Amino acid sequence: MWTRRSGLGWVLVLALSLGIAGMATPGHAQERGEIPEISNAELMFEQGLAAYERGEYETAYERFRLVNEFELNRKTTAALLMGAKALVQLRRYREAVDRLNALLNRYPETTYRQEAKALLERAEDRVQDGTQARDTLRIGVTLPMGGARASLSQALFNGIRLAVEEHNGLRRRFLRPSGLQPSADTFGVYDTEEGHRDSLSEAEGATTVAASTDTTQVDSMRVVTEQVGGADWVAKVRRDRVDVILGPIGSAAARPAAQRAEGAEVLLVAPVATDESVSKGRDHVFQANPTILTRGRVMARFAKNGILLDRAGIIYEPGNSYSKRMAEGFQEAARRHDLEVPLTIPLQNSRDWSRLPTLIEEDSTLIETDSIRARRNSATTDSLVAVPEAYYLPVSGREAAGKIQGALTGMRQIFPEKRALGNAEWHDLSFVDVASSVAATYTNGFFVQTDRPAVQRFVRRYRMLTGTTPDELSTDGRRLAYTGYDVARFLLSVLSPSPTRLDPQTLRTAPTYEGLGVRIGFEGENRNQALFIHRYWNKRIELLR
């Protein structure tokens, strides 16, 4: 998908293809089969071919363009190729690239494929060489296309697509159903499959209604590569000259993709991967979703600088990797920000969250301090647990809400009047009165304020595009729809087209982006450092930051 506007334009490349004169003309070699012959189209093609051979390239292009305004016929693909050749002769390289991409994407089995790919490659070289000013930002999207994750890919892709369309001023509206009273608004119906190369509208089986000012070309979910582990992954990235890649979903797929993008020196932004290894030691790879360690670090930093705590204890589950990593991140940041962690309480299993009073009473050596653990009497234990002003409880895994409820019940028995600190699993708890009693404060990576006009506009536009709203998707699908939109909008707001590779420092130093559902701020790092901070207070949830 790409777009062009006067001045500086943008492009989202979703069907990344390959592309000057001097090649054999197609003539009458159009594929036949069941494709109809249209006499007027045949005439226009012959006139265009004659004009091309006379060197009248403007006239030739116009004739070939008219051929493509007819429905599919025996000269359709030949006219697309010859029109591109005429544009190359006119040094209108970007338009030639657009036309060749349309040929290759719409008719992948065309007999002109190899010739079109070679022509496209040469035309793109002219664009890259500065023969025509670079006015597009090329965003590649790499997503899983099969299995259970296909629906999640579609949700993420839909969000990306809406962000690019909005950036480029495309307006999409439903055709007013018959029987409704006309309003002051006016609608124009356009064949976006033919006029704007919108193959998604055809695939979805729905009429797309768009304003006449549409300039965006949209294609279906053909991406940089469907299998990022494929041997030709790097070659495709280099060949298609994408500026930045968005994807894949999840850390397992993002790791090999990140390795290849780094080798190709192409920016890659993983939208939801949380494992530190994805971007560790890499210059061109970024993670838009705060990592598990980062979540603990941000909570510790806010505890010290936002709540003004001096001492905080930690209760965590070493057998749960997420809980353990958040606890490690909290301890690491606490040391850096002079927040004392006088004790930690590691739990042996998930059931222990609801057994805190019993566990501590039965085995006081469960408590870890900076000194060597030793048997303590009850008075010493009571003194130890009273030292922290708050306790950090990074809860994760199945039945997280039940674990939190059990832990809070125990806390109120053994740590009365102590504050609770948590993570995203603490959001939207049903027992708000209990959470409010300990002023539970927590970090959260995803938060949608449904009363915001911008959110309501997004929901309407998403429904116009897909027939459903994000809220009708699965929990993961809803989050990915918003995340795709926010990450794409962030990239469009900070990256500019350039004939050279984009500087990763641009993303690291960009101001924090306030999205519809996520915040993105790298703060000099390659991992997002921006999270929402919430608090339970007076039996409701407040947004502190």
Coordinates of C-alpha atoms in Angstrom, one line a residue:
M1 CA 0.0 0.0 0.0
W2 CA 1.4 3.4 -0.8
T3 CA 0.3 6.9 -1.3
R4 CA 1.5 10.1 -2.9
R5 CA 0.6 13.7 -2.2
S6 CA 1.9 17.0 -3.2
G7 CA 5.0 17.8 -1.4
L8 CA 6.0 15.0 1.0
G9 CA 4.1 11.8 0.6
W10 CA 4.1 8.5 2.3
V11 CA 4.0 4.9 1.2
L12 CA 3.1 1.6 2.9
V13 CA 4.4 -1.3 1.0
L14 CA 2.3 -4.4 1.7
A15 CA 2.8 -6.2 -1.6
L16 CA 6.5 -5.7 -2.0
S17 CA 7.4 -6.5 -5.6
L18 CA 10.2 -6.3 -8.0
G19 CA 10.2 -3.7 -12.2
I20 CA 13.2 0.1 -18.7
A21 CA 12.8 0.5 -22.1
G22 CA 14.6 -1.7 -24.5
M23 CA 12.6 -4.9 -23.8
A24 CA 10.4 -6.6 -26.3
T25 CA 6.9 -5.2 -26.6
P26 CA 4.1 -7.6 -25.6
G27 CA 2.2 -7.1 -28.9
H28 CA -0.5 -9.8 -29.1
A29 CA 1.0 -12.2 -26.5
Q30 CA -1.8 -11.5 -24.0
E31 CA -3.0 -14.6 -22.0
R32 CA -6.1 -16.0 -23.6
G33 CA -8.2 -18.7 -21.9
E34 CA -11.7 -17.4 -21.0
I35 CA -10.7 -13.8 -21.0
P36 CA -12.9 -11.8 -23.4
E37 CA -11.8 -9.7 -26.4
I38 CA -13.2 -6.2 -26.3
S39 CA -12.9 -4.5 -29.7
N40 CA -12.5 -0.9 -28.4
A41 CA -9.8 -2.1 -26.0
E42 CA -8.0 -3.8 -28.9
L43 CA -8.2 -0.6 -30.9
M44 CA -6.8 1.5 -28.1
F45 CA -4.0 -0.9 -27.5
E46 CA -3.0 -0.9 -31.2
Q47 CA -3.1 2.9 -31.2
G48 CA -0.9 3.0 -28.1
L49 CA 1.6 0.6 -29.5
A50 CA 1.9 2.6 -32.7
A51 CA 2.4 5.8 -30.7
Y52 CA 5.0 4.1 -28.6
E53 CA 7.0 3.0 -31.7
R54 CA 6.8 6.5 -33.0
G55 CA 8.3 7.8 -29.8
E56 CA 5.0 9.6 -28.8
Y57 CA 5.2 8.3 -25.2
E58 CA 2.6 10.6 -23.7
T59 CA 0.0 9.6 -26.3
A60 CA 1.0 6.0 -25.9
Y61 CA 0.6 6.0 -22.1
E62 CA -2.9 7.6 -22.4
R63 CA -4.0 4.9 -24.9
F64 CA -2.7 2.1 -22.6
R65 CA -4.3 3.7 -19.6
L66 CA -7.7 3.7 -21.4
V67 CA -7.3 0.0 -22.2
N68 CA -7.1 -0.6 -18.4
E69 CA -10.3 1.3 -17.8
F70 CA -12.2 -1.5 -19.5
E71 CA -13.1 -4.7 -17.6
L72 CA -10.6 -7.5 -17.8
N73 CA -9.8 -8.3 -21.4
R74 CA -7.1 -9.8 -23.6
K75 CA -5.1 -6.6 -23.6
T76 CA -5.3 -5.8 -19.8
T77 CA -1.9 -7.1 -18.7
A78 CA -0.1 -6.0 -21.9
A79 CA -1.5 -2.5 -21.5
L80 CA -0.2 -2.4 -17.9
L81 CA 3.3 -3.4 -19.0
M82 CA 3.4 -1.1 -22.0
G83 CA 2.0 1.8 -20.0
A84 CA 4.8 1.4 -17.5
K85 CA 7.3 1.4 -20.4
A86 CA 5.9 4.6 -21.7
L87 CA 6.1 6.2 -18.2
V88 CA 9.8 5.2 -18.0
Q89 CA 10.5 6.9 -21.3
L90 CA 8.8 10.0 -19.8
R91 CA 11.0 9.6 -16.7
R92 CA 7.9 9.2 -14.5
Y93 CA 9.5 6.4 -12.6
R94 CA 7.4 6.4 -9.5
E95 CA 4.2 6.1 -11.6
A96 CA 5.9 3.3 -13.6
V97 CA 6.6 1.5 -10.3
D98 CA 3.0 1.8 -9.2
R99 CA 1.8 0.4 -12.5
L100 CA 4.1 -2.5 -12.5
N101 CA 3.3 -3.3 -8.9
A102 CA -0.4 -3.4 -10.0
L103 CA 0.4 -5.8 -12.8
L104 CA 2.4 -8.2 -10.6
N105 CA 0.0 -8.1 -7.6
R106 CA -3.2 -8.4 -9.5
Y107 CA -2.0 -10.9 -12.1
P108 CA 0.8 -13.0 -10.4
E109 CA 0.6 -15.7 -13.1
T110 CA 1.0 -13.3 -16.0
T111 CA 3.4 -14.4 -18.8
Y112 CA 4.9 -11.0 -18.5
R113 CA 6.0 -11.5 -14.9
Q114 CA 9.8 -11.8 -15.5
E115 CA 9.8 -8.9 -17.9
A116 CA 7.8 -6.8 -15.5
K117 CA 10.0 -7.7 -12.5
A118 CA 13.1 -6.7 -14.4
L119 CA 11.5 -3.4 -15.5
L120 CA 10.3 -2.7 -12.0
E121 CA 13.8 -3.3 -10.5
R122 CA 15.3 -0.8 -13.0
A123 CA 12.6 1.8 -12.4
E124 CA 13.1 1.5 -8.6
D125 CA 16.8 1.9 -9.1
R126 CA 16.2 5.2 -10.9
V127 CA 14.0 6.3 -8.0
Q128 CA 16.7 5.3 -5.5
D129 CA 19.4 7.0 -7.5
G130 CA 17.6 10.3 -7.1
T131 CA 16.4 10.6 -10.7
Q132 CA 13.1 11.3 -9.1
A133 CA 12.9 12.8 -5.6
R134 CA 12.2 10.3 -2.9
D135 CA 8.7 11.2 -1.6
T136 CA 7.5 7.9 -0.1
L137 CA 8.2 6.1 3.1
R138 CA 8.1 2.3 2.5
I139 CA 6.8 0.2 5.3
G140 CA 7.1 -3.5 5.1
V141 CA 4.7 -5.7 7.1
T142 CA 5.7 -9.3 8.0
L143 CA 3.0 -11.3 9.7
P144 CA 2.0 -15.0 10.1
M145 CA -0.5 -15.9 7.4
G146 CA -1.7 -19.3 8.3
G147 CA -3.1 -21.2 11.3
A148 CA -4.7 -19.8 14.4
R149 CA -2.7 -16.6 14.2
A150 CA -4.1 -15.4 10.9
S151 CA -7.0 -13.6 12.6
L152 CA -4.5 -11.8 14.8
S153 CA -2.4 -10.8 11.8
Q154 CA -5.6 -9.5 10.2
A155 CA -6.4 -7.4 13.2
L156 CA -2.9 -5.9 13.4
F157 CA -2.9 -5.3 9.6
N158 CA -6.3 -3.5 9.7
G159 CA -5.0 -1.1 12.3
I160 CA -1.9 -0.4 10.3
R161 CA -3.9 0.1 7.2
L162 CA -6.3 2.6 8.9
A163 CA -3.3 4.6 10.2
V164 CA -1.8 5.0 6.7
E165 CA -5.1 5.8 5.1
E166 CA -5.8 8.4 7.8
H167 CA -2.3 9.9 7.3
N168 CA -2.9 10.2 3.6
G169 CA -6.4 11.7 3.9
L170 CA -8.3 8.8 2.5
R171 CA -12.0 8.8 3.5
R172 CA -13.9 5.6 3.6
R173 CA -17.7 5.5 4.0
F174 CA -20.6 3.1 3.8
L175 CA -23.0 3.4 0.9
R176 CA -26.2 4.8 2.5
P177 CA -28.8 2.0 2.6
S178 CA -31.9 2.6 0.5
G179 CA -34.9 3.9 2.4
L180 CA -33.0 6.3 4.6
Q181 CA -33.7 10.0 4.4
P182 CA -30.9 11.9 2.5
S183 CA -28.7 14.0 4.8
A184 CA -26.5 17.0 4.1
D185 CA -23.6 14.6 3.6
T186 CA -22.9 13.4 0.1
F187 CA -21.5 10.1 -1.0
G188 CA -19.6 9.1 -4.1
V189 CA -19.2 5.4 -5.1
Y190 CA -16.0 4.4 -6.7
D191 CA -14.7 1.1 -7.9
T192 CA -11.7 0.9 -5.6
E193 CA -10.6 -2.4 -7.0
E194 CA -10.0 -0.9 -10.4
G195 CA -9.3 2.7 -9.5
H196 CA -7.3 2.3 -6.3
R197 CA -6.2 -1.3 -6.5
D198 CA -8.2 -2.2 -3.4
S199 CA -8.3 -6.0 -3.7
L200 CA -9.3 -6.3 0.0
S201 CA -12.7 -4.8 -0.9
E202 CA -13.3 -7.6 -3.4
A203 CA -12.0 -10.3 -1.0
E204 CA -14.2 -9.1 1.8
G205 CA -17.2 -9.3 -0.5
A206 CA -18.3 -5.8 0.3
T207 CA -18.7 -2.6 -1.7
T208 CA -16.2 0.0 -0.7
V209 CA -17.3 3.6 -0.9
A210 CA -14.6 6.2 -1.0
A211 CA -14.2 9.9 -1.6
S212 CA -12.9 11.0 -5.0
T213 CA -9.7 12.3 -3.4
D214 CA -8.5 8.8 -2.5
T215 CA -4.8 8.5 -3.3
T216 CA -3.9 5.4 -1.4
Q217 CA -3.3 2.1 -3.1
V218 CA -4.3 -0.9 -0.9
D219 CA -3.5 -4.5 -1.5
S220 CA -4.3 -7.6 0.5
M221 CA -2.1 -9.1 3.1
R222 CA 0.9 -10.0 0.9
V223 CA 3.8 -9.0 3.0
V224 CA 7.6 -8.8 3.0
T225 CA 7.6 -12.6 3.4
E226 CA 5.1 -15.0 4.8
Q227 CA 7.9 -17.1 6.4
V228 CA 10.4 -14.8 8.1
G229 CA 12.7 -17.8 8.5
G230 CA 12.9 -18.4 4.8
A231 CA 16.3 -18.2 3.1
D232 CA 15.2 -15.4 0.8
W233 CA 14.0 -13.1 3.6
V234 CA 17.0 -10.7 3.5
A235 CA 17.0 -10.7 -0.2
K236 CA 13.4 -9.6 -0.3
V237 CA 14.0 -6.8 2.2
R238 CA 17.0 -5.5 0.2
R239 CA 15.2 -5.9 -3.1
D240 CA 12.1 -4.1 -2.0
R241 CA 14.1 -1.3 -0.3
V242 CA 11.7 -1.0 2.6
D243 CA 12.6 1.7 5.1
V244 CA 11.1 0.0 8.1
I245 CA 9.5 -3.3 8.9
L246 CA 6.5 -3.7 11.2
G247 CA 6.2 -7.2 12.7
P248 CA 6.2 -10.1 13.3
I249 CA 3.8 -11.1 16.1
G250 CA 5.4 -12.6 19.2
S251 CA 9.0 -13.0 20.4
A252 CA 9.6 -16.4 18.8
A253 CA 9.0 -15.1 15.3
A254 CA 10.5 -11.7 16.0
R255 CA 13.9 -13.1 17.0
P256 CA 14.9 -14.5 13.6
A257 CA 13.3 -11.6 11.8
A258 CA 15.3 -9.2 13.9
Q259 CA 18.5 -11.0 13.2
R260 CA 17.9 -10.7 9.4
A261 CA 16.7 -7.1 9.6
E262 CA 19.8 -6.1 11.6
G263 CA 22.0 -7.8 9.0
A264 CA 20.3 -5.9 6.2
E265 CA 20.5 -2.6 8.3
V266 CA 16.7 -2.1 8.0
L267 CA 14.7 -0.8 10.9
L268 CA 12.4 -3.3 12.4
V269 CA 9.7 -2.5 15.0
A270 CA 8.2 -5.6 16.7
P271 CA 4.8 -4.5 17.9
V272 CA 4.1 -6.9 20.7
A273 CA 7.2 -9.0 21.4
T274 CA 8.2 -8.8 25.1
D275 CA 11.4 -10.8 25.3
E276 CA 14.6 -8.7 25.7
S277 CA 16.5 -10.9 23.3
V278 CA 14.6 -9.6 20.3
S279 CA 16.5 -6.3 20.4
K280 CA 19.4 -7.0 22.7
G281 CA 22.7 -5.9 21.2
R282 CA 21.0 -4.6 18.0
D283 CA 21.0 -1.1 16.6
H284 CA 18.1 -1.4 14.0
V285 CA 15.6 -3.5 16.0
F286 CA 13.0 -1.9 18.3
Q287 CA 10.3 -3.3 20.6
A288 CA 7.1 -1.2 20.8
N289 CA 5.8 -3.4 23.7
P290 CA 7.6 -2.8 27.0
T291 CA 9.6 -5.9 27.9
I292 CA 8.9 -7.9 31.0
L293 CA 12.0 -6.5 32.8
T294 CA 11.0 -3.0 31.7
R295 CA 7.6 -3.3 33.4
G296 CA 9.3 -4.0 36.8
R297 CA 11.8 -1.2 36.2
V298 CA 9.1 1.4 35.5
M299 CA 7.2 0.4 38.6
A300 CA 10.3 0.8 40.8
R301 CA 11.1 4.1 39.3
F302 CA 7.6 5.4 39.8
A303 CA 7.5 4.1 43.4
K304 CA 10.5 6.2 44.2
N305 CA 9.9 9.3 42.1
G306 CA 6.1 9.3 41.8
I307 CA 4.9 7.9 45.1
L308 CA 8.0 9.0 47.0
L309 CA 8.6 5.7 48.7
D310 CA 11.9 4.9 50.3
R311 CA 11.4 1.2 51.0
A312 CA 9.5 -1.5 49.1
G313 CA 9.3 -5.3 49.6
I314 CA 8.7 -7.8 46.8
I315 CA 6.5 -10.9 46.8
Y316 CA 6.9 -13.0 43.6
E317 CA 6.7 -16.4 42.2
P318 CA 10.1 -17.7 41.0
G319 CA 8.5 -20.6 39.1
N320 CA 6.6 -18.1 36.9
S321 CA 9.1 -16.6 34.4
Y322 CA 7.1 -13.4 34.0
S323 CA 6.7 -12.8 37.7
K324 CA 10.4 -13.6 38.3
R325 CA 11.5 -11.2 35.5
M326 CA 9.4 -8.4 36.7
A327 CA 10.7 -8.8 40.2
E328 CA 14.3 -8.8 38.8
G329 CA 13.5 -5.6 36.9
F330 CA 12.1 -4.0 40.0
Q331 CA 15.1 -4.8 42.1
E332 CA 17.5 -3.6 39.4
A333 CA 15.8 -0.2 39.0
A334 CA 15.4 0.1 42.8
R335 CA 19.1 0.0 43.2
R336 CA 19.6 2.6 40.5
H337 CA 17.0 5.0 42.0
D338 CA 18.0 4.5 45.7
L339 CA 14.8 2.7 46.5
E340 CA 15.6 0.2 49.3
V341 CA 14.3 -3.3 49.0
P342 CA 14.7 -4.6 52.6
L343 CA 13.1 -8.0 51.9
T344 CA 11.7 -10.3 49.3
I345 CA 9.3 -13.2 49.7
P346 CA 9.6 -15.9 47.0
L347 CA 6.5 -18.2 46.7
Q348 CA 6.9 -21.9 45.9
N349 CA 3.8 -22.1 43.7
S350 CA 0.8 -20.2 42.6
R351 CA -1.3 -21.4 45.5
D352 CA 0.9 -19.6 47.9
W353 CA -0.5 -16.2 46.9
S354 CA -3.5 -16.9 49.1
R355 CA -1.5 -18.4 52.0
L356 CA 0.8 -15.5 52.9
P357 CA -0.1 -15.3 56.6
T358 CA 0.3 -19.0 57.1
L359 CA 3.5 -19.3 55.1
I360 CA 5.2 -16.5 57.0
E361 CA 4.0 -17.8 60.4
E362 CA 5.1 -21.4 59.7
D363 CA 8.5 -20.6 58.1
S364 CA 10.0 -17.2 58.8
T365 CA 13.1 -18.2 56.8
L366 CA 10.9 -17.8 53.7
I367 CA 11.7 -14.1 54.0
E368 CA 14.9 -13.1 52.2
T369 CA 16.9 -10.1 53.3
D370 CA 20.3 -8.7 52.3
S371 CA 21.8 -10.8 55.1
I372 CA 22.1 -14.6 55.2
R373 CA 18.7 -16.2 55.9
A374 CA 18.5 -17.5 59.5
R375 CA 15.7 -18.8 61.7
R376 CA 13.9 -15.9 63.3
N377 CA 11.3 -15.7 66.0
S378 CA 7.9 -14.2 65.4
A379 CA 8.8 -10.8 66.8
T380 CA 11.8 -10.5 64.4
T381 CA 9.5 -11.5 61.5
D382 CA 6.9 -8.9 62.4
S383 CA 9.6 -6.3 62.6
L384 CA 10.9 -7.3 59.2
V385 CA 7.6 -7.3 57.3
A386 CA 6.8 -3.9 58.8
V387 CA 9.8 -2.2 57.3
P388 CA 8.6 -1.7 53.7
E389 CA 6.2 1.1 53.0
A390 CA 4.7 -1.0 50.1
Y391 CA 4.9 -4.4 48.5
Y392 CA 5.4 -5.1 44.8
L393 CA 3.4 -8.2 43.7
P394 CA 4.1 -9.0 40.0
V395 CA 1.3 -11.6 39.3
S396 CA 1.1 -13.5 36.1
G397 CA -0.4 -16.6 34.6
R398 CA -3.8 -18.3 34.8
E399 CA -6.3 -17.1 37.3
A400 CA -4.3 -14.0 38.0
A401 CA -7.2 -12.1 39.5
G402 CA -7.7 -15.0 42.0
K403 CA -4.1 -14.8 43.0
I404 CA -4.3 -11.1 43.5
Q405 CA -7.5 -11.3 45.6
G406 CA -5.9 -14.0 47.8
A407 CA -2.7 -12.0 48.2
L408 CA -4.6 -8.8 49.2
T409 CA -6.6 -10.6 51.8
G410 CA -3.4 -11.9 53.3
M411 CA -1.7 -8.5 53.0
R412 CA -4.4 -6.8 55.0
Q413 CA -3.8 -9.4 57.8
I414 CA 0.0 -9.2 58.0
F415 CA 0.8 -5.9 56.4
P416 CA -2.0 -3.6 57.5
E417 CA -1.9 -0.2 55.9
K418 CA 0.8 -1.2 53.4
R419 CA 0.4 -0.1 49.8
A420 CA 0.3 -2.7 47.0
L421 CA 2.2 -2.2 43.7
G422 CA 1.4 -4.4 40.7
N423 CA 1.4 -5.0 37.0
A424 CA -1.1 -5.1 34.1
E425 CA -3.0 -8.1 35.5
W426 CA -4.2 -5.7 38.3
H427 CA -6.3 -3.8 35.8
D428 CA -10.1 -3.9 36.0
L429 CA -10.3 -6.1 39.1
S430 CA -13.9 -6.9 40.3
F431 CA -12.9 -6.4 44.0
V432 CA -12.2 -2.6 43.7
D433 CA -13.0 -2.0 47.3
V434 CA -10.2 -4.3 48.5
A435 CA -7.8 -2.9 45.9
S436 CA -8.7 0.7 47.0
S437 CA -8.0 -0.2 50.6
V438 CA -4.4 -0.7 49.8
A439 CA -4.2 2.1 47.2
A440 CA -3.1 -0.6 44.7
T441 CA -0.9 1.1 42.1
Y442 CA 0.2 -0.7 38.9
T443 CA 1.8 -0.4 35.5
N444 CA -0.2 -1.1 32.3
G445 CA 0.9 -1.3 28.7
F446 CA -2.5 -1.1 27.1
F447 CA -5.3 1.2 28.0
V448 CA -8.2 2.5 25.8
Q449 CA -10.3 5.4 27.0
T450 CA -13.5 4.7 25.0
D451 CA -14.9 8.2 25.6
R452 CA -12.1 9.9 23.7
P453 CA -13.4 11.2 20.3
A454 CA -10.3 9.8 18.6
V455 CA -11.0 6.3 19.9
Q456 CA -14.7 6.6 18.7
R457 CA -13.5 7.7 15.3
F458 CA -11.2 4.7 15.1
V459 CA -14.0 2.3 16.1
R460 CA -16.2 3.7 13.4
R461 CA -13.5 3.5 10.7
Y462 CA -12.6 0.0 11.7
R463 CA -16.2 -1.1 11.4
M464 CA -16.4 0.6 8.0
L465 CA -13.4 -1.4 6.9
T466 CA -14.2 -4.8 8.3
G467 CA -17.9 -4.8 9.3
T468 CA -17.0 -5.4 12.9
T469 CA -15.7 -3.2 15.7
P470 CA -12.4 -3.9 17.7
D471 CA -14.6 -4.7 20.7
E472 CA -16.1 -7.7 18.8
L473 CA -12.7 -9.3 18.4
S474 CA -10.9 -11.5 20.9
T475 CA -9.0 -9.9 23.7
D476 CA -5.7 -10.3 21.8
G477 CA -7.3 -9.3 18.5
R478 CA -8.7 -6.0 20.0
R479 CA -5.3 -5.2 21.4
L480 CA -3.5 -5.9 18.1
A481 CA -6.0 -3.7 16.1
Y482 CA -5.2 -0.7 18.3
T483 CA -1.5 -1.5 18.5
G484 CA -1.2 -1.8 14.7
Y485 CA -2.8 1.6 14.4
D486 CA -0.7 3.3 17.1
V487 CA 2.7 1.9 16.1
A488 CA 2.1 2.8 12.4
R489 CA 1.0 6.3 13.5
F490 CA 4.1 6.7 15.6
L491 CA 6.3 5.7 12.7
L492 CA 4.6 8.1 10.3
S493 CA 5.0 10.9 12.8
V494 CA 8.7 10.6 13.3
L495 CA 10.2 9.0 10.1
S496 CA 10.7 11.0 6.9
P497 CA 11.4 9.6 3.4
S498 CA 15.1 9.5 2.6
P499 CA 17.3 8.2 -0.3
T500 CA 19.6 6.6 2.4
R501 CA 18.9 4.2 5.2
L502 CA 16.9 5.7 8.1
D503 CA 18.9 6.5 11.2
P504 CA 17.8 4.3 14.2
Q505 CA 18.6 7.2 16.5
T506 CA 15.5 8.9 15.1
L507 CA 13.3 6.4 17.0
R508 CA 15.4 6.4 20.1
T509 CA 15.2 10.2 20.6
A510 CA 11.5 10.7 19.4
P511 CA 9.2 12.3 22.0
T512 CA 6.7 9.9 23.7
Y513 CA 3.8 9.2 21.5
E514 CA 0.3 9.1 23.1
G515 CA -1.7 6.6 21.1
L516 CA -5.3 5.3 21.3
G517 CA -4.2 2.3 23.3
V518 CA -0.5 2.4 23.9
R519 CA 2.3 4.8 24.6
I520 CA 5.6 4.7 22.8
G521 CA 8.7 6.3 24.1
F522 CA 12.1 4.7 23.7
E523 CA 14.0 7.3 25.9
G524 CA 17.3 6.5 24.3
E525 CA 16.8 2.7 24.3
N526 CA 15.6 0.2 21.7
R527 CA 12.7 -1.0 24.0
N528 CA 9.6 1.1 24.8
Q529 CA 9.9 2.6 28.2
A530 CA 6.4 4.2 28.3
L531 CA 3.6 2.7 30.4
F532 CA 0.4 3.8 31.9
I533 CA 0.3 4.1 35.7
H534 CA -3.1 3.4 37.4
R535 CA -4.3 3.5 41.0
Y536 CA -7.4 2.1 42.8
W537 CA -8.8 4.9 44.9
N538 CA -12.3 5.4 46.4
K539 CA -13.5 2.2 44.7
R540 CA -12.6 3.3 41.2
I541 CA -9.5 3.3 38.9
E542 CA -7.6 6.5 38.4
L543 CA -5.0 7.2 35.7
L544 CA -2.0 8.7 37.5
R545 CA 0.3 9.0 34.5

